[in-house]
Every structure is written in C-alpha cells, then in structure tokens.
Short mmCIF file of C-alpha atoms in Angstrom, two decimals:
data_model
loop_
_atom_site.label_atom_id
_atom_site.label_comp_id
_atom_site.label_asym_id
_atom_site.label_seq_id
_atom_site.Cartn_x
_atom_site.Cartn_y
_atom_site.Cartn_z
CA UNK V 1 39.36 79.54 -5.45
CA UNK V 2 41.34 76.36 -4.69
CA UNK V 3 43.75 78.42 -2.58
CA UNK V 4 40.96 80.01 -0.57
CA UNK V 5 39.28 76.65 0.04
CA UNK V 6 42.59 75.02 1.04
CA UNK V 7 43.35 77.88 3.44
CA UNK V 8 39.91 77.65 5.07
CA UNK V 9 40.24 73.88 5.50
CA UNK V 10 43.80 74.02 6.84
CA UNK V 11 43.17 76.99 9.15
CA UNK V 12 39.87 75.55 10.37
CA UNK V 13 41.39 72.13 11.04
CA UNK V 14 44.41 73.44 12.96
CA UNK V 15 42.45 75.86 15.13
CA UNK V 16 39.57 73.44 15.75
CA UNK V 17 41.91 70.66 16.86
CA UNK V 18 43.91 73.04 19.08
CA UNK V 19 40.86 74.52 20.79
CA UNK V 20 39.14 71.13 21.04
CA UNK V 21 42.16 69.92 23.02
CA UNK V 22 41.62 72.73 25.53
CA UNK V 23 37.87 72.16 25.74
CA UNK V 24 38.10 68.37 25.99
CA UNK V 25 40.32 68.45 29.07
CA UNK V 26 38.52 71.47 30.53
CA UNK V 27 35.20 69.63 30.49
CA UNK V 28 36.89 66.47 31.79
CA UNK V 29 38.06 68.57 34.74
CA UNK V 30 34.56 69.98 35.27
CA UNK V 31 35.36 73.45 33.94
CA UNK V 32 32.44 75.12 32.18
CA UNK V 33 33.15 76.40 28.66
CA UNK V 34 30.59 79.08 27.67
CA UNK V 35 32.10 79.54 24.19
CA UNK V 36 34.16 77.63 21.63
CA UNK V 37 35.25 80.03 18.86
CA UNK V 38 37.02 79.58 15.53
CA UNK V 39 38.41 82.92 14.35
CA UNK V 40 38.16 86.34 16.00
CA UNK V 41 35.97 89.40 15.58
CA UNK V 42 32.26 89.52 14.64
CA UNK V 43 30.25 86.29 14.70
CA UNK V 44 29.14 84.88 11.36
CA UNK V 45 27.70 81.64 12.75
CA UNK V 46 26.73 80.33 16.17
CA UNK V 47 25.13 77.22 17.61
CA UNK V 48 24.51 76.39 21.27
CA UNK V 49 24.80 72.90 22.70
CA UNK V 50 25.17 71.78 26.34
CA UNK V 51 25.83 75.28 27.74
CA UNK V 52 28.55 75.96 25.13
CA UNK V 53 28.08 78.45 22.30
CA UNK V 54 29.97 77.25 19.21
CA UNK V 55 30.86 80.23 17.01
CA UNK V 56 32.68 80.93 13.76
CA UNK V 57 34.06 84.45 13.61
CA UNK V 58 35.12 86.66 10.73
CA UNK V 59 38.89 87.10 11.15
CA UNK V 60 41.10 84.02 10.56
CA UNK V 61 43.65 84.88 13.24
CA UNK V 62 43.16 82.09 15.75
CA UNK V 63 40.38 80.99 18.04
CA UNK V 64 39.66 80.44 21.70
CA UNK V 65 37.77 78.50 24.32
CA UNK V 66 36.22 80.84 26.87
CA UNK V 67 36.43 79.00 30.18
CA UNK V 68 34.38 80.00 33.19
CA UNK V 69 36.28 82.04 35.76
CA UNK V 70 35.64 84.75 38.29
CA UNK V 71 36.97 87.42 35.94
CA UNK V 72 34.69 86.28 33.11
CA UNK V 73 31.43 86.63 35.06
CA UNK V 74 29.66 89.86 34.05
CA UNK V 75 26.91 90.88 36.47
CA UNK V 76 23.91 92.42 34.66
CA UNK V 77 22.09 93.07 37.97
CA UNK V 78 22.14 96.63 39.26
CA UNK V 79 20.73 98.01 42.52
CA UNK V 80 17.13 99.11 42.00
CA UNK V 81 16.60 96.74 39.06
CA UNK V 82 13.33 94.81 39.09
CA UNK V 83 13.55 91.14 38.11
CA UNK V 84 11.64 87.91 38.40
CA UNK V 85 13.28 84.84 39.90
CA UNK V 86 12.36 81.17 39.86
CA UNK V 87 13.11 79.18 43.02
CA UNK V 88 13.49 75.45 43.65
CA UNK V 89 12.18 73.54 46.68
CA UNK V 90 15.23 74.64 48.71
CA UNK V 91 14.54 78.33 48.03
CA UNK V 92 17.57 78.51 45.77
CA UNK V 93 17.46 80.53 42.56
CA UNK V 94 17.31 78.43 39.38
CA UNK V 95 16.39 81.18 36.88
CA UNK V 96 16.88 84.96 36.87
CA UNK V 97 14.42 86.46 34.40
CA UNK V 98 15.79 89.74 33.01
CA UNK V 99 12.71 90.58 30.91
CA UNK V 100 9.11 89.48 30.53
CA UNK V 101 9.71 87.37 27.39
CA UNK V 102 9.34 84.06 29.18
CA UNK V 103 6.78 81.39 29.98
CA UNK V 104 7.80 80.63 33.58
CA UNK V 105 5.04 80.23 36.13
CA UNK V 106 5.13 80.84 39.91
CA UNK V 107 7.94 83.38 39.82
CA UNK V 108 8.79 85.93 42.48
CA UNK V 109 9.33 89.58 41.62
CA UNK V 110 11.96 91.48 43.59
CA UNK V 111 13.87 94.75 43.45
CA UNK V 112 17.62 94.14 43.60
CA UNK V 113 19.44 95.67 46.57
CA UNK V 114 22.79 93.97 45.98
CA UNK V 115 24.12 90.86 44.28
CA UNK V 116 27.30 88.85 43.77
CA UNK V 117 27.64 86.32 40.95
CA UNK V 118 31.44 86.01 41.17
CA UNK V 119 32.03 84.59 44.66
CA UNK V 120 29.19 84.64 47.22
CA UNK V 121 26.60 83.78 44.56
CA UNK V 122 23.50 85.47 45.99
CA UNK V 123 20.90 88.18 45.42
CA UNK V 124 19.55 90.41 48.18
CA UNK V 125 16.36 92.20 47.31
CA UNK V 126 12.99 93.55 48.32
CA UNK V 127 9.82 91.58 47.61
CA UNK V 128 7.48 93.81 45.66
CA UNK V 129 4.34 92.27 47.17
CA UNK V 130 5.17 93.09 50.82
CA UNK V 131 8.46 95.10 50.65
CA UNK V 132 10.24 92.56 52.90
CA UNK V 133 13.98 92.04 52.44
CA UNK V 134 15.10 88.59 51.27
CA UNK V 135 18.40 86.93 50.36
CA UNK V 136 18.49 84.02 47.95
CA UNK V 137 21.53 81.97 46.94
CA UNK V 138 22.03 80.42 43.52
CA UNK V 139 21.46 76.73 42.91
CA UNK V 140 24.25 74.72 41.28
CA UNK V 141 22.38 75.13 37.98
CA UNK V 142 21.27 78.72 37.73
CA UNK V 143 20.51 80.62 34.52
CA UNK V 144 20.01 84.16 33.33
CA UNK V 145 17.03 84.28 30.96
CA UNK V 146 16.79 87.09 28.42
CA UNK V 147 14.96 87.18 25.09
CA UNK V 148 13.93 83.56 25.78
CA UNK V 149 17.62 82.52 25.78
CA UNK V 150 19.27 80.79 28.73
CA UNK V 151 22.83 81.54 29.83
CA UNK V 152 24.13 79.45 32.67
CA UNK V 153 25.92 81.11 35.57
CA UNK V 154 29.08 79.15 36.30
CA UNK V 155 29.08 77.73 39.84
CA UNK V 156 32.31 78.02 41.82
CA UNK V 157 32.99 74.33 41.22
CA UNK V 158 32.86 74.89 37.45
CA UNK V 159 35.48 77.63 37.24
CA UNK V 160 39.04 77.38 36.00
CA UNK V 161 40.73 78.88 39.08
CA UNK V 162 39.06 76.43 41.49
CA UNK V 163 40.61 73.36 39.85
CA UNK V 164 43.86 71.66 40.86
CA UNK V 165 47.21 72.79 39.45
CA UNK V 166 47.44 69.55 37.47
CA UNK V 167 43.94 69.95 35.95
CA UNK V 168 44.72 73.52 34.88
CA UNK V 169 48.16 72.57 33.53
CA UNK V 170 46.87 69.73 31.34
CA UNK V 171 43.93 71.88 30.16
CA UNK V 172 46.33 74.59 28.95
CA UNK V 173 48.90 72.14 27.54
CA UNK V 174 46.21 70.13 25.71
CA UNK V 175 45.92 72.64 22.85
CA UNK V 176 49.54 72.26 21.67
CA UNK V 177 49.41 68.54 22.52
CA UNK V 178 46.47 68.03 20.16
CA UNK V 179 48.37 69.90 17.43
CA UNK V 180 51.24 67.42 17.82
CA UNK V 181 48.76 64.53 17.72
CA UNK V 182 47.20 65.94 14.54
CA UNK V 183 50.65 66.08 12.93
CA UNK V 184 51.27 62.46 13.93
CA UNK V 185 47.94 61.37 12.39
CA UNK V 186 48.62 63.24 9.13
CA UNK V 187 52.18 61.93 8.83
CA UNK V 188 50.97 58.38 9.52
CA UNK V 189 48.27 58.65 6.85
CA UNK V 190 50.85 59.97 4.40
CA UNK V 191 53.16 57.03 5.10
CA UNK V 192 50.27 54.59 4.60
CA UNK V 193 49.39 56.19 1.26
CA UNK V 194 52.81 56.74 -0.29
CA UNK V 195 55.23 54.92 2.01
CA UNK V 196 58.35 56.28 3.64
CA UNK V 197 61.08 57.85 1.50
CA UNK V 198 64.20 55.66 1.47
CA UNK V 199 67.27 57.60 2.57
CA UNK V 200 69.61 55.63 0.34
CA UNK V 201 70.44 57.04 -3.16
CA UNK V 202 68.18 54.52 -4.92
CA UNK V 203 66.08 55.68 -7.86
CA UNK V 204 62.35 55.22 -7.33
CA UNK V 205 60.97 56.92 -10.43
CA UNK V 206 62.38 58.49 -13.59
CA UNK V 207 60.65 61.44 -15.27
CA UNK V 208 60.40 61.33 -19.04
CA UNK V 209 62.42 63.77 -21.17
CA UNK V 210 64.88 64.59 -18.39
CA UNK V 211 68.66 64.08 -18.08
CA UNK V 212 68.06 60.86 -16.09
CA UNK V 213 65.83 59.44 -18.84
CA UNK V 214 68.42 60.39 -21.47
CA UNK V 215 71.04 58.11 -19.87
CA UNK V 216 68.47 55.31 -19.33
CA UNK V 217 68.37 55.42 -15.53
CA UNK V 218 65.73 52.99 -14.20
CA UNK V 219 63.84 52.43 -10.98
CA UNK V 220 66.01 50.44 -8.57
CA UNK V 221 69.32 51.84 -9.83
CA UNK V 222 71.70 53.06 -7.11
CA UNK V 223 73.88 56.16 -7.56
CA UNK V 224 77.25 55.13 -6.11
CA UNK V 225 79.27 58.25 -6.81
CA UNK V 226 79.18 61.64 -8.55
CA UNK V 227 82.39 63.05 -9.99
CA UNK V 228 84.41 60.63 -7.88
CA UNK V 229 82.66 61.45 -4.57
CA UNK V 230 80.89 58.49 -2.93
CA UNK V 231 77.18 59.12 -2.36
CA UNK V 232 75.93 57.96 1.04
CA UNK V 233 72.35 59.30 1.05
CA UNK V 234 69.67 60.86 -1.13
CA UNK V 235 70.27 64.25 0.47
CA UNK V 236 73.99 63.91 -0.24
CA UNK V 237 73.26 63.11 -3.89
CA UNK V 238 71.04 66.21 -4.17
CA UNK V 239 73.76 68.32 -2.59
CA UNK V 240 76.43 67.09 -5.02
CA UNK V 241 74.17 67.82 -8.02
CA UNK V 242 73.60 71.39 -6.81
CA UNK V 243 77.31 71.88 -6.17
CA UNK V 244 78.03 70.88 -9.78
CA UNK V 245 76.49 74.21 -10.89
CA UNK V 246 75.05 72.67 -14.07
CA UNK V 247 78.32 71.34 -15.49
CA UNK V 248 78.48 67.78 -16.94
CA UNK V 249 78.74 65.26 -14.08
CA UNK V 250 80.00 61.69 -14.11
CA UNK V 251 77.77 59.21 -12.29
CA UNK V 252 78.74 55.69 -11.27
CA UNK V 253 75.55 53.63 -11.30
CA UNK V 254 74.83 50.17 -9.92
CA UNK V 255 72.08 48.48 -11.96
CA UNK V 256 71.04 44.83 -11.72
CA UNK V 257 74.31 43.84 -10.09
CA UNK V 258 76.44 45.58 -12.76
CA UNK V 259 78.20 48.91 -12.45
CA UNK V 260 78.59 51.44 -15.26
CA UNK V 261 79.47 55.09 -15.69
CA UNK V 262 77.32 57.73 -17.36
CA UNK V 263 77.70 61.46 -17.94
CA UNK V 264 74.77 63.85 -17.70
CA UNK V 265 74.09 67.58 -17.56
CA UNK V 266 71.50 68.59 -14.90
CA UNK V 267 68.54 70.65 -16.08
CA UNK V 268 67.44 73.92 -14.50
CA UNK V 269 63.99 73.93 -12.85
CA UNK V 270 62.40 77.30 -12.08
CA UNK V 271 59.75 77.59 -9.37
CA UNK V 272 57.72 80.71 -8.61
CA UNK V 273 57.60 81.41 -4.88
CA UNK V 274 54.51 82.81 -3.09
CA UNK V 275 56.12 86.28 -2.96
CA UNK V 276 56.41 86.34 -6.76
CA UNK V 277 60.15 85.74 -6.98
CA UNK V 278 61.65 82.80 -8.84
CA UNK V 279 63.78 80.03 -7.35
CA UNK V 280 66.07 78.02 -9.61
CA UNK V 281 67.54 74.62 -8.80
CA UNK V 282 69.27 71.84 -10.69
CA UNK V 283 67.48 68.53 -11.28
CA UNK V 284 68.25 65.27 -13.08
CA UNK V 285 64.68 63.96 -13.16
CA UNK V 286 64.54 61.18 -10.57
CA UNK V 287 62.23 60.52 -7.61
CA UNK V 288 63.02 58.73 -4.38
CA UNK V 289 62.25 55.12 -3.65
CA UNK V 290 59.65 54.38 -0.94
CA UNK V 291 59.20 51.52 1.49
CA UNK V 292 55.77 50.43 2.70
CA UNK V 293 54.38 48.52 5.66
CA UNK V 294 51.32 47.81 7.78
CA UNK V 295 52.51 48.65 11.30
CA UNK V 296 55.66 50.57 10.35
CA UNK V 297 53.83 53.78 9.21
CA UNK V 298 52.66 54.37 12.80
CA UNK V 299 56.26 54.28 14.04
CA UNK V 300 57.38 56.42 11.09
CA UNK V 301 54.61 58.91 11.95
CA UNK V 302 55.95 59.19 15.52
CA UNK V 303 59.51 59.64 14.26
CA UNK V 304 58.51 62.32 11.75
CA UNK V 305 56.46 64.22 14.34
CA UNK V 306 59.31 64.22 16.87
CA UNK V 307 61.79 65.17 14.15
CA UNK V 308 59.57 68.06 13.02
CA UNK V 309 59.13 69.25 16.61
CA UNK V 310 62.89 69.24 17.10
CA UNK V 311 63.53 71.07 13.82
CA UNK V 312 60.89 73.75 14.37
CA UNK V 313 61.94 74.26 18.00
CA UNK V 314 65.51 74.81 16.79
CA UNK V 315 64.29 77.31 14.17
CA UNK V 316 62.26 79.20 16.79
CA UNK V 317 65.23 79.35 19.18
CA UNK V 318 67.47 80.59 16.35
CA UNK V 319 64.89 83.23 15.43
CA UNK V 320 64.75 84.44 19.04
CA UNK V 321 68.55 84.54 18.96
CA UNK V 322 68.45 86.94 15.99
CA UNK V 323 66.50 89.42 18.16
CA UNK V 324 69.41 89.66 20.60
CA UNK V 325 71.95 89.60 17.79
CA UNK V 326 70.22 92.51 16.06
CA UNK V 327 69.65 90.56 12.84
CA UNK V 328 65.94 89.88 13.24
CA UNK V 329 63.66 90.56 10.26
CA UNK V 330 59.89 90.29 9.96
CA UNK V 331 60.54 88.35 6.76
CA UNK V 332 61.26 85.41 9.11
CA UNK V 333 57.58 85.34 10.12
CA UNK V 334 54.33 84.75 8.27
CA UNK V 335 50.98 86.16 9.32
CA UNK V 336 47.54 85.10 8.01
CA UNK V 337 48.24 86.67 4.61
CA UNK V 338 51.60 84.93 4.26
CA UNK V 339 50.19 81.59 5.38
CA UNK V 340 47.37 81.97 2.86
CA UNK V 341 49.83 82.58 0.00
CA UNK V 342 52.00 79.61 0.99
CA UNK V 343 48.92 77.39 1.38
CA UNK V 344 47.72 78.45 -2.07
CA UNK V 345 51.08 77.51 -3.59
CA UNK V 346 51.27 74.18 -1.73
CA UNK V 347 47.67 73.24 -2.61
CA UNK V 348 48.53 73.50 -6.31
CA UNK V 349 51.04 70.65 -5.84
CA UNK V 350 48.46 68.09 -4.73
CA UNK V 351 46.64 66.78 -1.68
CA UNK V 352 49.60 64.79 -0.31
CA UNK V 353 51.89 67.83 -0.36
CA UNK V 354 49.12 69.85 1.33
CA UNK V 355 48.75 67.17 4.03
CA UNK V 356 52.49 67.28 4.72
CA UNK V 357 52.39 71.08 4.90
CA UNK V 358 49.40 70.96 7.27
CA UNK V 359 51.24 68.54 9.57
CA UNK V 360 54.29 70.83 9.70
CA UNK V 361 52.08 73.87 10.29
CA UNK V 362 50.33 72.03 13.12
CA UNK V 363 53.65 71.29 14.81
CA UNK V 364 54.64 74.93 14.34
CA UNK V 365 51.37 76.12 15.92
CA UNK V 366 51.93 73.83 18.90
CA UNK V 367 55.51 75.01 19.44
CA UNK V 368 54.65 78.71 19.06
CA UNK V 369 51.78 78.44 21.56
CA UNK V 370 54.16 77.01 24.16
CA UNK V 371 56.38 80.11 24.08
CA UNK V 372 56.40 81.77 27.53
CA UNK V 373 54.42 84.81 26.37
CA UNK V 374 51.52 85.71 28.71
CA UNK V 375 48.90 85.88 25.95
CA UNK V 376 49.77 82.35 24.77
CA UNK V 377 49.31 78.93 26.37
CA UNK V 378 52.96 78.86 27.44
CA UNK V 379 52.61 82.07 29.42
CA UNK V 380 49.48 80.86 31.20
CA UNK V 381 51.20 77.56 31.98
CA UNK V 382 53.99 79.54 33.69
CA UNK V 383 51.43 81.15 36.02
CA UNK V 384 50.04 77.72 36.93
CA UNK V 385 53.54 76.31 37.52
CA UNK V 386 54.35 79.31 39.73
CA UNK V 387 51.34 78.46 41.89
CA UNK V 388 52.34 74.81 41.98
CA UNK V 389 55.90 75.61 43.08
CA UNK V 390 55.20 78.38 45.60
CA UNK V 391 51.85 76.97 46.83
CA UNK V 392 50.07 80.26 46.19
CA UNK V 393 48.85 82.01 43.06
CA UNK V 394 50.51 85.11 41.70
CA UNK V 395 48.83 88.35 42.79
CA UNK V 396 45.75 88.57 40.58
CA UNK V 397 46.27 92.23 39.68
CA UNK V 398 49.89 91.56 38.73
CA UNK V 399 48.88 88.54 36.64
CA UNK V 400 46.19 90.49 34.78
CA UNK V 401 48.62 93.35 34.04
CA UNK V 402 51.22 90.90 32.73
CA UNK V 403 48.59 89.22 30.55
CA UNK V 404 47.48 92.61 29.20
CA UNK V 405 51.07 93.42 28.22
CA UNK V 406 51.32 90.00 26.56
CA UNK V 407 48.10 90.55 24.57
CA UNK V 408 49.28 93.98 23.41
CA UNK V 409 52.66 92.52 22.42
CA UNK V 410 51.04 89.76 20.36
CA UNK V 411 48.64 92.23 18.69
CA UNK V 412 51.50 94.56 17.74
CA UNK V 413 53.53 91.67 16.31
CA UNK V 414 50.46 90.42 14.41
CA UNK V 415 49.84 93.87 12.87
CA UNK V 416 53.51 94.30 11.88
CA UNK V 417 53.76 90.78 10.40
CA UNK V 418 50.49 91.21 8.47
CA UNK V 419 51.65 94.56 7.08
CA UNK V 420 54.95 92.98 6.07
CA UNK V 421 53.03 90.17 4.32
CA UNK V 422 50.91 92.72 2.43
CA UNK V 423 54.01 94.61 1.29
CA UNK V 424 55.71 91.37 0.22
CA UNK V 425 52.85 89.86 -1.73
CA UNK V 426 50.79 92.78 -2.99
CA UNK V 427 52.83 96.02 -3.05
#
C-alpha cells in the first residue's frame, strides 16, 4: 500500500508540474487550454474552471494540456441541422444551442447551410420564421451549449498557431523547464533538512555492531589511507573498500589530532533489488559527514540540479549510442511498471530518499521530453524553430504525418518497455 501511494504521489507531482508549466505559459501567451489532463485513457474525475476542464485519467502513462488550435476544433454543425443561436447587440453569435435543454430567451432558430469554426468563424443558415438566408459571425466569446454545458469555441487569437515563434517555443519548453525547477526545489529542501554531504573522507556517523564500531571509529575521524593508498574523497574510500574484496584492510585514521592504525574486515550487506535479484556490497558501517547553512542550500540545490542534468543527459546519449552499436537492450529503460517497482523500493527507505529519487526522476522526465522525437516536446520545438529560421511553417500535412509517426513510435516503445517490465518483475 505504501508503494502504491508513493507511486501515485510521485507520478502525480511530476506530471502535474510538467503540464502546469505548459499551461502557465500558454495562458500567459493568450492560448486557450480546453483541457488539463493527468494520465491517459478514460476519465475518472473532471472539474471545469475558467474554460479549462481539469481531468484525472485512468492510465498512469503521462498527461497533456490540450491547447486550442485549428486542428483541434471539431465542428458539430452539419448542413440541414436545426439550431438556436443567441446574438449580441452587434449581431454576432455568442451561444450556439445544440439542443433544447437550455434557459436562453430571445434566441433565433435557423437551419444550417454551411459553417466554419476553424478559420472564417461563421454560420450561414436559413431563418425558419421567414426562410431568408443569413450569415452570422462568431463573437470573441462564443460557446456551444449542449446538455446545459458550455464549451467555448477558441477564437483565432486564442489558438496556438497564431502566436509568435517565441511564445510557442517557451510554451513547449516550459514543461521540461518546470521539471528542472521541481528538482531544484526538492534538492534545496533536502539540503536544508539534512545538509550537504561532505566529499572528504570524514566520518559523520558510526552504526552500532559494525566493523567501524568494533575498532572504535568516531564521528569526526578522518580516514587518511587504506592499505597504504591515500584516500582523497569519500567516493575514493568506498572504492578502495570494495576493491579489498572483504579481506582485512589496514586503515590509517586521524582522530583528535592524533594518527593511529587499525585493521578491520568489511561486512557484506545484501540488498534485494526491485526485480527480485540480490545485490551484495561491502560496508564498514560509517555514514558521511554533512555541512549545513542558511543560504548555501539554495546554491547546493542549483549545483545538484545541473549535475543531475549533465549526468542524465550523458546516460541518454550513451543509451542512444548503444542503438547504433547494436548493444541496446530494453533492460536499459523503465516503463510505468518498472518505475512503480523502483518507487516502492525507494519509499521503503524513507521520505528523504524518496524526495531525492523524485528529484532525479523529474530531471530525467525533463531531459527525455526534450529529445527530438515528434510526439515529445523536443520534436514540437523543432517544428517551431524551423518556422523561426525559415520564416514559414513546415507544410501542415507533412508535419501531421511526422507527428503521427512519432506518436506510433512512442506507443510501440511504451508497449515493449512495459512488457519487458512485466517479464522482469512478475514472470
């Protein structure tokens, strides 16, 4: 149950922050957002506020912000259809009533001859009272009304494609950007709570009934050397312990200004991985020292975020390299099932470990979404940059076909990764 709750919180937080980034800058640019969705598939919850339907959907495989565009406008008006319309003082349509479940007064009934809600924004029809032909254009705030529910028709000025290249670029980039900002916030909070790990080989804590406790190591002691090799960092100390393969090791320790030598035998710690296998490593039973501060954690949070971005970008590039080298394996990727199993394992180690994992996952989500794949933010950004460079948009039919290929590619990868996760964890 803890694993399920942790997964829902982590998934919900990452997707909500990512999609909120898109929606925040879209609305700042004047782009209408008819829907803000967490998850995919059937709706399990919805709430409408300020012309945006906020929905939670069944499948935890992402989310989206549906932005108004010409391609998104579905015209429910067919020739011969009888409707009621509400006009303003300028004879512009404010409401198109698709059924009789409404309380509007002073409406005009017409039979539709033709209509365009994508570009020209008008309805041509025949008045039923005198059979005269009329043409009415939409007001800037025009709604379809059906089953007493209002759905606003996006005006041309509220559509994605009518905005500047810069407005569209920042709207698309904002999702990954907000993921990086979330990582920074989480890292900063972590540093405020527990401090920043000191890189030097200085003992911060000693665990009882471990090899370190047996030789009376204390907090503040510095490990100068192991088996004659000078230790220059905590990572170096860990490496030398692992390289000792469990044999007795001689440590030179500086304690309270004095130096002495002790011999210990590392213990073996066994950890069960999410896939059910066991991982063994050597430990001596010490924890790192931490430094604290008031302003410093903010700077440390920036450093850790940039460092994580660099590391994950390098891992992604290396993974792409394995595709061309013929050494790629789906074991390198985790789908929703794999992420759930890892989250479950991490959650069992405490809230701080889960926060650190969430920050890293947020950076990973931001990097992956910037890949130049048409179905992702990175691919859509490429289309916008193309228009900015060549001063004209890519042929719309070509762009839609490329995006379709991108969507199919992502869906195939998602299915294969999920199946691989199921085989790894359950079969």
